[in-house]
mmCIF file of C-alpha atoms in Angstrom:
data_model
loop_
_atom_site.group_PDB
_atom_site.id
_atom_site.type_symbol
_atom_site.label_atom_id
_atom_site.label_comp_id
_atom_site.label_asym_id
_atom_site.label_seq_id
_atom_site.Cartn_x
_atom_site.Cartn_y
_atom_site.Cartn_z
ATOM 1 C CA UNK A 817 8.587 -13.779 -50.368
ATOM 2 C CA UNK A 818 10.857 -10.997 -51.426
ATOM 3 C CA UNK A 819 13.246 -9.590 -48.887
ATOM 4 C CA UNK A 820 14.275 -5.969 -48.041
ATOM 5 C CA UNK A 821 10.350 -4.643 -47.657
ATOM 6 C CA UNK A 822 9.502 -5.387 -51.310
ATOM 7 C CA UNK A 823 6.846 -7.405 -49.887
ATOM 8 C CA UNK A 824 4.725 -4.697 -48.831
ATOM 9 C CA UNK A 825 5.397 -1.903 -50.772
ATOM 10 C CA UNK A 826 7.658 -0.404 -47.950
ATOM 11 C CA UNK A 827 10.848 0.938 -47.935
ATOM 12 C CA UNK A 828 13.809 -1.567 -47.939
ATOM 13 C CA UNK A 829 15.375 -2.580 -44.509
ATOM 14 C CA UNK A 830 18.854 -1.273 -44.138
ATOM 15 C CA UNK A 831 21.748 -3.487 -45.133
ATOM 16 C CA UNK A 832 22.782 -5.767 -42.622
ATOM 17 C CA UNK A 833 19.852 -4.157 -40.347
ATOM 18 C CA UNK A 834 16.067 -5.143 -39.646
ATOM 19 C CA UNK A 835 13.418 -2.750 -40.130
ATOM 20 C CA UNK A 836 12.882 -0.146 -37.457
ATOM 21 C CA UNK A 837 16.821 -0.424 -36.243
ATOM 22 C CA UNK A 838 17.810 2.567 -37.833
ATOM 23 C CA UNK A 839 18.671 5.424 -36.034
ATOM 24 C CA UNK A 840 15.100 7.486 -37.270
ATOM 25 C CA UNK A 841 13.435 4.958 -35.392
ATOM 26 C CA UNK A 842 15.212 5.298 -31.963
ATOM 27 C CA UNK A 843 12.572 7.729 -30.349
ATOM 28 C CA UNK A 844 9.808 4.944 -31.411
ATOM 29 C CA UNK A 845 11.309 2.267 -29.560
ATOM 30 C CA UNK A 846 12.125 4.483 -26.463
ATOM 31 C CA UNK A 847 8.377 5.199 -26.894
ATOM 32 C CA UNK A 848 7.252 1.752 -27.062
ATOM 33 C CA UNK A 849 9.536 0.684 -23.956
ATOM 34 C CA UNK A 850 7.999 3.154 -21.781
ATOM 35 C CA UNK A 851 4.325 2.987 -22.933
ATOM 36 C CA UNK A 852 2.744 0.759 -20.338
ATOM 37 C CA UNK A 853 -0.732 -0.703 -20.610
ATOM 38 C CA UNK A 854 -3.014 0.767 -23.244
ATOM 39 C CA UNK A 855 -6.147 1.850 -20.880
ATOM 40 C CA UNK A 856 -8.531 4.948 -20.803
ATOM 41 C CA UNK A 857 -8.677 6.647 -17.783
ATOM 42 C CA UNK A 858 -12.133 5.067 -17.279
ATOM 43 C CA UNK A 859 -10.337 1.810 -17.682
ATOM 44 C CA UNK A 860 -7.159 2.430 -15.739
ATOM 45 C CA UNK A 861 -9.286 3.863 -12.692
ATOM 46 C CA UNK A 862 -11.124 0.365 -12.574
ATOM 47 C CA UNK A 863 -8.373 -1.398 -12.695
ATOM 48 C CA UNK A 864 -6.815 0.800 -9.644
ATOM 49 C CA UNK A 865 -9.671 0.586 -7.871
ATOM 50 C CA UNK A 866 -10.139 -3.258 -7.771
ATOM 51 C CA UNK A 867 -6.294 -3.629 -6.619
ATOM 52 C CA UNK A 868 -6.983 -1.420 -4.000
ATOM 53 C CA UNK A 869 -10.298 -2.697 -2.564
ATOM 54 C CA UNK A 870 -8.140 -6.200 -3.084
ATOM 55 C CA UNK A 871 -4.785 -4.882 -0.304
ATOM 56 C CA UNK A 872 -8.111 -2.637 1.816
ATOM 57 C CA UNK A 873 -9.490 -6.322 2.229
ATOM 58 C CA UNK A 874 -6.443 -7.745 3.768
ATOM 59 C CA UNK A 875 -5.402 -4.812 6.126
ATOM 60 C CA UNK A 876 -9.566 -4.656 7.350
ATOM 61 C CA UNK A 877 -9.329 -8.934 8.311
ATOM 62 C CA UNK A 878 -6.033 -7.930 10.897
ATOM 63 C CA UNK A 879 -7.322 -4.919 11.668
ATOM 64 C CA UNK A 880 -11.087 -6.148 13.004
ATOM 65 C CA UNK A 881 -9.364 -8.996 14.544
ATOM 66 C CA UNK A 882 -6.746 -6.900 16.502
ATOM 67 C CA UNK A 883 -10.228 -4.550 17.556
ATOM 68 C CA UNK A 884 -12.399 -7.091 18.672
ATOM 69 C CA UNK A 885 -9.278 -8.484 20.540
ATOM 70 C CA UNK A 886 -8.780 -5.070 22.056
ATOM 71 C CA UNK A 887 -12.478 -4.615 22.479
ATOM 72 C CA UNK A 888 -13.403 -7.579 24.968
ATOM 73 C CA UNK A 889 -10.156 -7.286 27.210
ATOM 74 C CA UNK A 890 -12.116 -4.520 29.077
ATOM 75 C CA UNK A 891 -14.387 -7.170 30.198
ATOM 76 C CA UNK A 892 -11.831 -9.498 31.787
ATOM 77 C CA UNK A 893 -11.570 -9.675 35.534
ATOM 78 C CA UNK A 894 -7.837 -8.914 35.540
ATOM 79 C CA UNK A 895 -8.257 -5.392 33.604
ATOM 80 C CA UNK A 896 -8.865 -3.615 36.773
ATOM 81 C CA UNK A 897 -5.440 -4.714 38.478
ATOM 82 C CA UNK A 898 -3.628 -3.486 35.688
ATOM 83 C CA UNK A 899 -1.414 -0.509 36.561
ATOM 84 C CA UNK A 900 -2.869 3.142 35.442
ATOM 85 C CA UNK A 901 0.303 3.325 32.236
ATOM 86 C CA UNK A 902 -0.985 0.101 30.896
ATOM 87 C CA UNK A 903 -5.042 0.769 31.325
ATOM 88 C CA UNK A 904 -3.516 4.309 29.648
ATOM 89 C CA UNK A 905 -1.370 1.924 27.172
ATOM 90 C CA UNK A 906 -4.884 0.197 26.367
ATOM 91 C CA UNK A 907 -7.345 3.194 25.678
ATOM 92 C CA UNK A 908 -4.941 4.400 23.153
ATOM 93 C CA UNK A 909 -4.319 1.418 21.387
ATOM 94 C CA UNK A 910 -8.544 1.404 21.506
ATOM 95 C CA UNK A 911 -8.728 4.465 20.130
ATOM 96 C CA UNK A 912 -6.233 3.823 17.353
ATOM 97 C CA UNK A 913 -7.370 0.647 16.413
ATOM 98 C CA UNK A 914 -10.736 2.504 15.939
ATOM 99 C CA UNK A 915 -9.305 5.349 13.634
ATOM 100 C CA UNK A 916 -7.645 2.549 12.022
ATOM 101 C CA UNK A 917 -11.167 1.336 11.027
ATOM 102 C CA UNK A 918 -12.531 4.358 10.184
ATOM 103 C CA UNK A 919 -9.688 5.141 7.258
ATOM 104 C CA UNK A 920 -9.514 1.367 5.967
ATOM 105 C CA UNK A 921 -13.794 1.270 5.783
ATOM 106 C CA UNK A 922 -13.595 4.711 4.528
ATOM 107 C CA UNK A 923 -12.956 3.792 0.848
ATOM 108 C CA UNK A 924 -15.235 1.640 0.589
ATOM 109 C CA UNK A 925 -17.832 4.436 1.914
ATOM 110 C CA UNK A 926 -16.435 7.049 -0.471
ATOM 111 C CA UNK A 927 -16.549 5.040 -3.381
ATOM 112 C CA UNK A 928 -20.147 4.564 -2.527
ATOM 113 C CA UNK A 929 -21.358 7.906 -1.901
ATOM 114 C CA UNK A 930 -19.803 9.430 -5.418
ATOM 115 C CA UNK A 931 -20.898 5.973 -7.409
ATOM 116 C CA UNK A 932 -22.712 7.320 -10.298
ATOM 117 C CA UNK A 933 -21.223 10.495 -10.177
ATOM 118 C CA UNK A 934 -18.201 9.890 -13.082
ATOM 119 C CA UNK A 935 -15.617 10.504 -10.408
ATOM 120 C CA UNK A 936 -14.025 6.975 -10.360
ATOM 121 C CA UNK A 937 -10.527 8.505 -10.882
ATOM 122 C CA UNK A 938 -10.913 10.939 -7.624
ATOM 123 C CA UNK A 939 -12.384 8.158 -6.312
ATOM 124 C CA UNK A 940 -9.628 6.252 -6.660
ATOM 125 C CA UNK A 941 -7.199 8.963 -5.454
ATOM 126 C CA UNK A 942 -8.803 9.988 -2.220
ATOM 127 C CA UNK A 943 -9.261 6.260 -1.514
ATOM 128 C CA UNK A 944 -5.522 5.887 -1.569
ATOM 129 C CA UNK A 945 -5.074 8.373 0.525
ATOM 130 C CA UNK A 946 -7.691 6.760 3.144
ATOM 131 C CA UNK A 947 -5.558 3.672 3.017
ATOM 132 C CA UNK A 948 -2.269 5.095 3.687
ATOM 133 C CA UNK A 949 -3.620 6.565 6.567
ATOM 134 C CA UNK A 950 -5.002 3.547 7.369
ATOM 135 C CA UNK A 951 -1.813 1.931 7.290
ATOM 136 C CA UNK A 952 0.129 4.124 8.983
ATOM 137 C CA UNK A 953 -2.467 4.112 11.884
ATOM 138 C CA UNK A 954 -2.366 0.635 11.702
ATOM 139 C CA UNK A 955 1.371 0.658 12.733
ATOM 140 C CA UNK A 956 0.710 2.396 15.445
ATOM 141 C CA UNK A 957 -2.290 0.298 16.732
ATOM 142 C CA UNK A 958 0.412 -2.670 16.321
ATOM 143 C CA UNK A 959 2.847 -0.671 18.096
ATOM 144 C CA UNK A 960 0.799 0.428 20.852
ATOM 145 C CA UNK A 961 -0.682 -3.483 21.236
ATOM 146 C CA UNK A 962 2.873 -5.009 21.255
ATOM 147 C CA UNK A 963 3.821 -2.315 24.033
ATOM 148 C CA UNK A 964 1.185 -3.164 25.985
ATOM 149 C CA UNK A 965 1.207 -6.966 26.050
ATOM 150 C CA UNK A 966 4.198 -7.391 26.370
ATOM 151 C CA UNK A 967 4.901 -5.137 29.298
ATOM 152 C CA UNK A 968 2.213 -7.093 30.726
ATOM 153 C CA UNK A 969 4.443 -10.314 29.860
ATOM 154 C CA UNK A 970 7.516 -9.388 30.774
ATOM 155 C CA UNK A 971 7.860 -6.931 33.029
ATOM 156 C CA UNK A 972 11.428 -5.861 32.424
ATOM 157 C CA UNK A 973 13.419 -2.815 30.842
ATOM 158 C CA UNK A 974 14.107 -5.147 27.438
ATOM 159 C CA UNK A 975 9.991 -4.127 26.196
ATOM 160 C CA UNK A 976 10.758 -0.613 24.667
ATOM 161 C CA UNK A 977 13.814 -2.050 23.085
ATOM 162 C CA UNK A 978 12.227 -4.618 21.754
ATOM 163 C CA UNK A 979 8.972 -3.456 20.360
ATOM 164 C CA UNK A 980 11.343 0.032 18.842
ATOM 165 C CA UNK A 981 12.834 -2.939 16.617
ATOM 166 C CA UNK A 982 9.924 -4.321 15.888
ATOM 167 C CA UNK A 983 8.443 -0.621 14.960
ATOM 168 C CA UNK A 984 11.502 -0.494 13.113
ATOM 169 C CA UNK A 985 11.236 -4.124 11.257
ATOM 170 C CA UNK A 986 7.554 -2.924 9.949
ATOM 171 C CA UNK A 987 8.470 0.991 9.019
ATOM 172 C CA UNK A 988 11.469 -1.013 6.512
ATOM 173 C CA UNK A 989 8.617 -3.742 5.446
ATOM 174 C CA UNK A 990 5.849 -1.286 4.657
ATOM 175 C CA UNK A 991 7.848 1.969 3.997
ATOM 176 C CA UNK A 992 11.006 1.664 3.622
ATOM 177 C CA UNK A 993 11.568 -1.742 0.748
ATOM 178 C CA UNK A 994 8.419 0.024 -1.486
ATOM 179 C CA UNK A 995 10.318 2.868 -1.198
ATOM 180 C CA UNK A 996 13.467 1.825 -2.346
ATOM 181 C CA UNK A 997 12.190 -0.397 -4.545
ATOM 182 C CA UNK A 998 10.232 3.004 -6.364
ATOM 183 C CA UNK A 999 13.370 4.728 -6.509
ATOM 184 C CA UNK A 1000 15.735 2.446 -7.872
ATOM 185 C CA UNK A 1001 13.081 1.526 -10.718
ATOM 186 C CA UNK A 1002 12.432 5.054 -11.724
ATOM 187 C CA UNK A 1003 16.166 5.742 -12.086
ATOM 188 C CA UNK A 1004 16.548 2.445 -13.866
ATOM 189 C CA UNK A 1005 13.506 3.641 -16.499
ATOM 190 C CA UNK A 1006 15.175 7.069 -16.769
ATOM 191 C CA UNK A 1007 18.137 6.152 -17.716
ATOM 192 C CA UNK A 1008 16.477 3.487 -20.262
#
C-alpha cells in the first residue's frame, strides 16, 4: 500500500509525522478529547434518568427502614418514660424521616405525572433536585436518630461530640469528596 496518503487520494502525512499531528489539526483533537458520549438530548435524558432512579432506589431501602424503625418505637412500653428532650428528639427525627420520603418518592411521582408529555429532560432536572433534598434531609434524619439513641445509650456529655463527628464523617462522604472530586476534574479538563 503506498505510504504518505497516496492511498486514498489524500494529502501526504507530514515528514516524520502521522496524519492529523500537524499543528492545523490541534483544535480537532482538543475537540475530540472533550466530546463525551454522542447522545441526543432524548437519549442523554434516558440515560440520566435510569442512573438516577438506580442511586433514588438505594437511598428509599435505608430510608423506609430507618421510618418503619422510627415508626413502631411509639408503641413500645418504655416510650412513655423517656424524658420530654428525647420524646422531642423523636418527633423530629419522625417528621424528618417523613419529608425524607416525600423528596426521595417524589421523582418517581413527577416522572409519572409529566410521562407522555416530552419533558423527560425537566423531568430529569427537577428529579435531581428532589433527590438532593432528599439527601440532605436524609442526613438530618440520621443525625437526629443517632442523637437520640444514643443519648438513650449512654447517657453522658461524650453524645453531641460524638454524633457532630459523625455529622461531620457523612457531610465529607456525601458532600464534601464529590465535591472535590468535581473540582479538581474540571480544572484538570480545562487545562487539557
Amino acid at each position: 500500500m503506498p505510504r504518505n496518503g497516496a492511498h486514498d487520494g489524500g494529502a501526504a502525512d507530514p515528514p516524520g509525522g502521522r496524519r492529523g499531528q500537524g499543528p492545523e489539526h490541534e483544535g480537532e483533537r482538543a475537540a475530540e478529547r472533550r466530546v463525551g458520549r454522542h447522545e441526543s438530548p432524548e437519549e442523554r435524558a434516558d440515560r440520566r434518568w435510569g442512573e438516577l432512579l438506580q442511586e433514588v432506589r438505594v437511598a428509599q431501602t435505608g430510608v423506609q427502614i430507618l421510618f418503619g424503625f422510627l415508626m413502631t418505637v411509639v408503641f413500645t412500653p418504655k416510650f412513655f418514660d423517656l424524658p420530654t428532650t428525647d420524646r422531642n428528639i423523636y418527633v423530629v427525627t419522625v417528621v424528618l424521616g417523613a419529608a425524607t420520603m416525600g423528596a426521595l418518592i417524589g421523582p418517581v411521582s413527577f416522572h409519572r405525572l409529566v410521562t407522555g408529555h416530552r419533558l423527560k429532560p425537566e423531568t430529569v432536572t427537577w428529579a435531581s433536585r428532589l433527590t438532593i433534598v432528599g439527601v440532605v434531609l436524609l442526613l438530618a434524619t440520621i443525625v437526629s436518630a443517632l442523637l437520640l439513641i444514643l443519648r438513650i445509650a449512654l447517657r453522658n456529655s461524650a453524645v453531641p461530640w460524638l454524633v457532630a463527628g459523625l455529622s461531620v464523617w457523612f457531610v465529607l462522604c456525601w458532600f464534601g469528596l464529590p465535591a472535590w472530586a468535581r473540582h479538581r476534574y474540571a480544572r484538570r479538563e480545562r487545562r487539557e
